[in-house]
Amino acid sequence: MARIVLTNALVTINAVDLSDMVSSITLSSSIDSIETTAFGTSGARSRIGGLADNSISLEFHQDYSTSEVEATIFPLIGTITAVTVKPVNAATSATNPLYTINALVSEWTPLNGAVGELATASVTWPVSGAIVKTTS
């Protein structure tokens, strides 16, 4: 099985490629566990999957230039926007899937850092709807 080291991932927000400003990405999905245990079962709980609760976490290197991080994200606060991510910034394939989501820009920290440190911004946004995976 092939292993991958993330060195050239693709991240677009509202169709703006911010890949060169992202230092960390986590796209996660969890499913509610709904109990279906009833009388007359084998003495063990039973469950089915419920609703998905998806999110994306990103760590940005802050930049205030036109078409960069702050200029792209600040106007989106409180809105749902398209986000795409790929492990490698190359052609979409079975080994390099494209994930497309609609994320609620629910938080933003326009200024973060200490003396002598890189200005960064970390976010975790909930996904509105499903994660769409494309392999071709």
PDB file of C-alpha atoms in Angstrom:
ATOM      1  CA  MET A   1       0.000   0.000   0.000  1.00  0.00           C
ATOM      2  CA  ALA A   2       1.312   3.420  -0.978  1.00  0.00           C
ATOM      3  CA  ARG A   3       1.969   6.012   1.665  1.00  0.00           C
ATOM      4  CA  ILE A   4       1.773   9.728   1.144  1.00  0.00           C
ATOM      5  CA  VAL A   5       3.571  12.662   2.658  1.00  0.00           C
ATOM      6  CA  LEU A   6       1.558  15.846   2.274  1.00  0.00           C
ATOM      7  CA  THR A   7       3.831  18.349   0.566  1.00  0.00           C
ATOM      8  CA  ASN A   8       1.674  19.790  -2.224  1.00  0.00           C
ATOM      9  CA  ALA A   9      -2.000  19.541  -1.194  1.00  0.00           C
ATOM     10  CA  LEU A  10      -4.649  21.612  -2.957  1.00  0.00           C
ATOM     11  CA  VAL A  11      -6.984  23.869  -0.942  1.00  0.00           C
ATOM     12  CA  THR A  12      -9.440  26.255  -2.577  1.00  0.00           C
ATOM     13  CA  ILE A  13     -11.949  28.432  -0.748  1.00  0.00           C
ATOM     14  CA  ASN A  14     -14.652  30.174  -2.746  1.00  0.00           C
ATOM     15  CA  ALA A  15     -12.688  29.204  -5.907  1.00  0.00           C
ATOM     16  CA  VAL A  16      -9.502  30.932  -4.639  1.00  0.00           C
ATOM     17  CA  ASP A  17      -6.435  28.685  -4.450  1.00  0.00           C
ATOM     18  CA  LEU A  18      -4.914  29.230  -0.996  1.00  0.00           C
ATOM     19  CA  SER A  19      -2.751  26.084  -1.041  1.00  0.00           C
ATOM     20  CA  ASP A  20       0.496  28.010  -0.605  1.00  0.00           C
ATOM     21  CA  MET A  21      -0.879  29.590   2.587  1.00  0.00           C
ATOM     22  CA  VAL A  22      -2.125  26.405   4.314  1.00  0.00           C
ATOM     23  CA  SER A  23       0.161  24.504   6.686  1.00  0.00           C
ATOM     24  CA  SER A  24      -2.336  21.949   8.010  1.00  0.00           C
ATOM     25  CA  ILE A  25      -5.622  20.415   6.903  1.00  0.00           C
ATOM     26  CA  THR A  26      -8.036  17.941   8.472  1.00  0.00           C
ATOM     27  CA  LEU A  27     -11.243  16.867   6.760  1.00  0.00           C
ATOM     28  CA  SER A  28     -13.270  14.745   9.158  1.00  0.00           C
ATOM     29  CA  SER A  29     -16.544  12.911   9.223  1.00  0.00           C
ATOM     30  CA  SER A  30     -18.401  11.310  12.094  1.00  0.00           C
ATOM     31  CA  ILE A  31     -21.743   9.540  12.060  1.00  0.00           C
ATOM     32  CA  ASP A  32     -24.305   9.647  14.864  1.00  0.00           C
ATOM     33  CA  SER A  33     -24.786   6.274  16.529  1.00  0.00           C
ATOM     34  CA  ILE A  34     -28.536   5.675  16.924  1.00  0.00           C
ATOM     35  CA  GLU A  35     -29.539   2.970  19.371  1.00  0.00           C
ATOM     36  CA  THR A  36     -32.126   0.480  18.094  1.00  0.00           C
ATOM     37  CA  THR A  37     -32.094  -1.971  21.005  1.00  0.00           C
ATOM     38  CA  ALA A  38     -35.511  -3.510  21.665  1.00  0.00           C
ATOM     39  CA  PHE A  39     -36.995  -6.192  23.907  1.00  0.00           C
ATOM     40  CA  GLY A  40     -36.255  -9.762  22.884  1.00  0.00           C
ATOM     41  CA  THR A  41     -32.714  -9.092  21.617  1.00  0.00           C
ATOM     42  CA  SER A  42     -29.644 -11.091  22.502  1.00  0.00           C
ATOM     43  CA  GLY A  43     -28.818  -8.971  25.556  1.00  0.00           C
ATOM     44  CA  ALA A  44     -26.582  -6.631  23.585  1.00  0.00           C
ATOM     45  CA  ARG A  45     -27.273  -3.143  22.308  1.00  0.00           C
ATOM     46  CA  SER A  46     -27.860  -2.661  18.599  1.00  0.00           C
ATOM     47  CA  ARG A  47     -27.265   0.504  16.608  1.00  0.00           C
ATOM     48  CA  ILE A  48     -27.532   2.045  13.161  1.00  0.00           C
ATOM     49  CA  GLY A  49     -25.782   5.019  11.657  1.00  0.00           C
ATOM     50  CA  GLY A  50     -27.595   8.341  11.721  1.00  0.00           C
ATOM     51  CA  LEU A  51     -26.662  11.748  10.419  1.00  0.00           C
ATOM     52  CA  ALA A  52     -23.133  12.651   9.369  1.00  0.00           C
ATOM     53  CA  ASP A  53     -21.391  15.540  11.123  1.00  0.00           C
ATOM     54  CA  ASN A  54     -18.552  16.683   8.880  1.00  0.00           C
ATOM     55  CA  SER A  55     -15.987  19.423   9.441  1.00  0.00           C
ATOM     56  CA  ILE A  56     -12.814  20.888   8.022  1.00  0.00           C
ATOM     57  CA  SER A  57      -9.924  22.307  10.043  1.00  0.00           C
ATOM     58  CA  LEU A  58      -7.292  24.498   8.412  1.00  0.00           C
ATOM     59  CA  GLU A  59      -4.219  26.330   9.628  1.00  0.00           C
ATOM     60  CA  PHE A  60      -3.287  29.343   7.512  1.00  0.00           C
ATOM     61  CA  HIS A  61      -0.223  31.522   7.244  1.00  0.00           C
ATOM     62  CA  GLN A  62      -1.895  34.929   7.409  1.00  0.00           C
ATOM     63  CA  ASP A  63      -1.619  37.329   4.468  1.00  0.00           C
ATOM     64  CA  TYR A  64      -3.579  40.531   3.925  1.00  0.00           C
ATOM     65  CA  SER A  65      -2.826  40.956   0.197  1.00  0.00           C
ATOM     66  CA  THR A  66      -5.524  40.932  -2.484  1.00  0.00           C
ATOM     67  CA  SER A  67      -6.735  37.384  -3.279  1.00  0.00           C
ATOM     68  CA  GLU A  68      -4.927  35.948  -0.265  1.00  0.00           C
ATOM     69  CA  VAL A  69      -6.162  34.607   3.084  1.00  0.00           C
ATOM     70  CA  GLU A  70      -7.739  37.618   4.825  1.00  0.00           C
ATOM     71  CA  ALA A  71      -9.176  39.133   1.638  1.00  0.00           C
ATOM     72  CA  THR A  72     -10.745  35.776   0.729  1.00  0.00           C
ATOM     73  CA  ILE A  73     -12.137  34.676   4.098  1.00  0.00           C
ATOM     74  CA  PHE A  74     -13.188  37.874   5.915  1.00  0.00           C
ATOM     75  CA  PRO A  75     -16.091  38.650   3.527  1.00  0.00           C
ATOM     76  CA  LEU A  76     -17.338  35.045   3.903  1.00  0.00           C
ATOM     77  CA  ILE A  77     -17.880  35.118   7.686  1.00  0.00           C
ATOM     78  CA  GLY A  78     -21.365  33.776   8.411  1.00  0.00           C
ATOM     79  CA  THR A  79     -21.882  32.358   4.924  1.00  0.00           C
ATOM     80  CA  ILE A  80     -21.610  28.920   3.342  1.00  0.00           C
ATOM     81  CA  THR A  81     -18.869  28.657   0.752  1.00  0.00           C
ATOM     82  CA  ALA A  82     -17.390  26.008  -1.518  1.00  0.00           C
ATOM     83  CA  VAL A  83     -14.147  24.389  -0.367  1.00  0.00           C
ATOM     84  CA  THR A  84     -12.148  21.817  -2.305  1.00  0.00           C
ATOM     85  CA  VAL A  85      -9.187  19.796  -1.094  1.00  0.00           C
ATOM     86  CA  LYS A  86      -6.922  17.211  -2.690  1.00  0.00           C
ATOM     87  CA  PRO A  87      -3.910  15.347  -1.265  1.00  0.00           C
ATOM     88  CA  VAL A  88      -1.753  16.432  -4.230  1.00  0.00           C
ATOM     89  CA  ASN A  89      -2.159  19.460  -6.478  1.00  0.00           C
ATOM     90  CA  ALA A  90      -2.313  17.320  -9.625  1.00  0.00           C
ATOM     91  CA  ALA A  91      -4.908  15.522 -11.736  1.00  0.00           C
ATOM     92  CA  THR A  92      -7.860  14.001  -9.867  1.00  0.00           C
ATOM     93  CA  SER A  93      -7.727  10.193  -9.826  1.00  0.00           C
ATOM     94  CA  ALA A  94      -8.512   7.162  -7.684  1.00  0.00           C
ATOM     95  CA  THR A  95      -5.190   7.738  -5.905  1.00  0.00           C
ATOM     96  CA  ASN A  96      -5.630  11.537  -5.708  1.00  0.00           C
ATOM     97  CA  PRO A  97      -9.314  12.154  -4.920  1.00  0.00           C
ATOM     98  CA  LEU A  98     -10.910  15.591  -4.937  1.00  0.00           C
ATOM     99  CA  TYR A  99     -13.135  16.335  -1.933  1.00  0.00           C
ATOM    100  CA  THR A 100     -15.746  19.067  -2.389  1.00  0.00           C
ATOM    101  CA  ILE A 101     -17.706  20.511   0.513  1.00  0.00           C
ATOM    102  CA  ASN A 102     -19.854  23.468   1.436  1.00  0.00           C
ATOM    103  CA  ALA A 103     -18.484  24.886   4.672  1.00  0.00           C
ATOM    104  CA  LEU A 104     -20.083  27.382   7.017  1.00  0.00           C
ATOM    105  CA  VAL A 105     -17.463  30.047   7.716  1.00  0.00           C
ATOM    106  CA  SER A 106     -18.430  30.133  11.374  1.00  0.00           C
ATOM    107  CA  GLU A 107     -15.200  31.486  12.847  1.00  0.00           C
ATOM    108  CA  TRP A 108     -12.266  33.649  11.835  1.00  0.00           C
ATOM    109  CA  THR A 109      -9.325  35.135  13.716  1.00  0.00           C
ATOM    110  CA  PRO A 110      -7.870  37.857  11.497  1.00  0.00           C
ATOM    111  CA  LEU A 111      -4.839  38.463  13.707  1.00  0.00           C
ATOM    112  CA  ASN A 112      -3.003  35.846  15.754  1.00  0.00           C
ATOM    113  CA  GLY A 113       0.618  35.632  16.836  1.00  0.00           C
ATOM    114  CA  ALA A 114       3.252  36.828  19.262  1.00  0.00           C
ATOM    115  CA  VAL A 115       6.381  38.912  18.872  1.00  0.00           C
ATOM    116  CA  GLY A 116       8.724  37.291  16.377  1.00  0.00           C
ATOM    117  CA  GLU A 117       6.230  34.581  15.345  1.00  0.00           C
ATOM    118  CA  LEU A 118       4.527  33.894  12.066  1.00  0.00           C
ATOM    119  CA  ALA A 119       1.022  35.362  11.905  1.00  0.00           C
ATOM    120  CA  THR A 120      -1.405  32.447  11.579  1.00  0.00           C
ATOM    121  CA  ALA A 121      -5.106  31.710  11.612  1.00  0.00           C
ATOM    122  CA  SER A 122      -6.667  28.385  12.635  1.00  0.00           C
ATOM    123  CA  VAL A 123     -10.277  27.486  11.852  1.00  0.00           C
ATOM    124  CA  THR A 124     -12.645  24.575  12.195  1.00  0.00           C
ATOM    125  CA  TRP A 125     -15.740  24.975  10.060  1.00  0.00           C
ATOM    126  CA  PRO A 126     -18.788  22.703  10.010  1.00  0.00           C
ATOM    127  CA  VAL A 127     -19.745  21.219   6.655  1.00  0.00           C
ATOM    128  CA  SER A 128     -23.256  21.869   5.400  1.00  0.00           C
ATOM    129  CA  GLY A 129     -24.320  18.671   3.654  1.00  0.00           C
ATOM    130  CA  ALA A 130     -22.256  15.747   2.468  1.00  0.00           C
ATOM    131  CA  ILE A 131     -18.600  15.434   1.506  1.00  0.00           C
ATOM    132  CA  VAL A 132     -18.453  14.728  -2.231  1.00  0.00           C
ATOM    133  CA  LYS A 133     -15.515  12.576  -3.347  1.00  0.00           C
ATOM    134  CA  THR A 134     -14.511  12.631  -7.020  1.00  0.00           C
ATOM    135  CA  THR A 135     -11.970  10.167  -8.414  1.00  0.00           C
ATOM    136  CA  SER A 136     -11.939  11.061 -12.113  1.00  0.00           C
TER     137      SER A 136
END
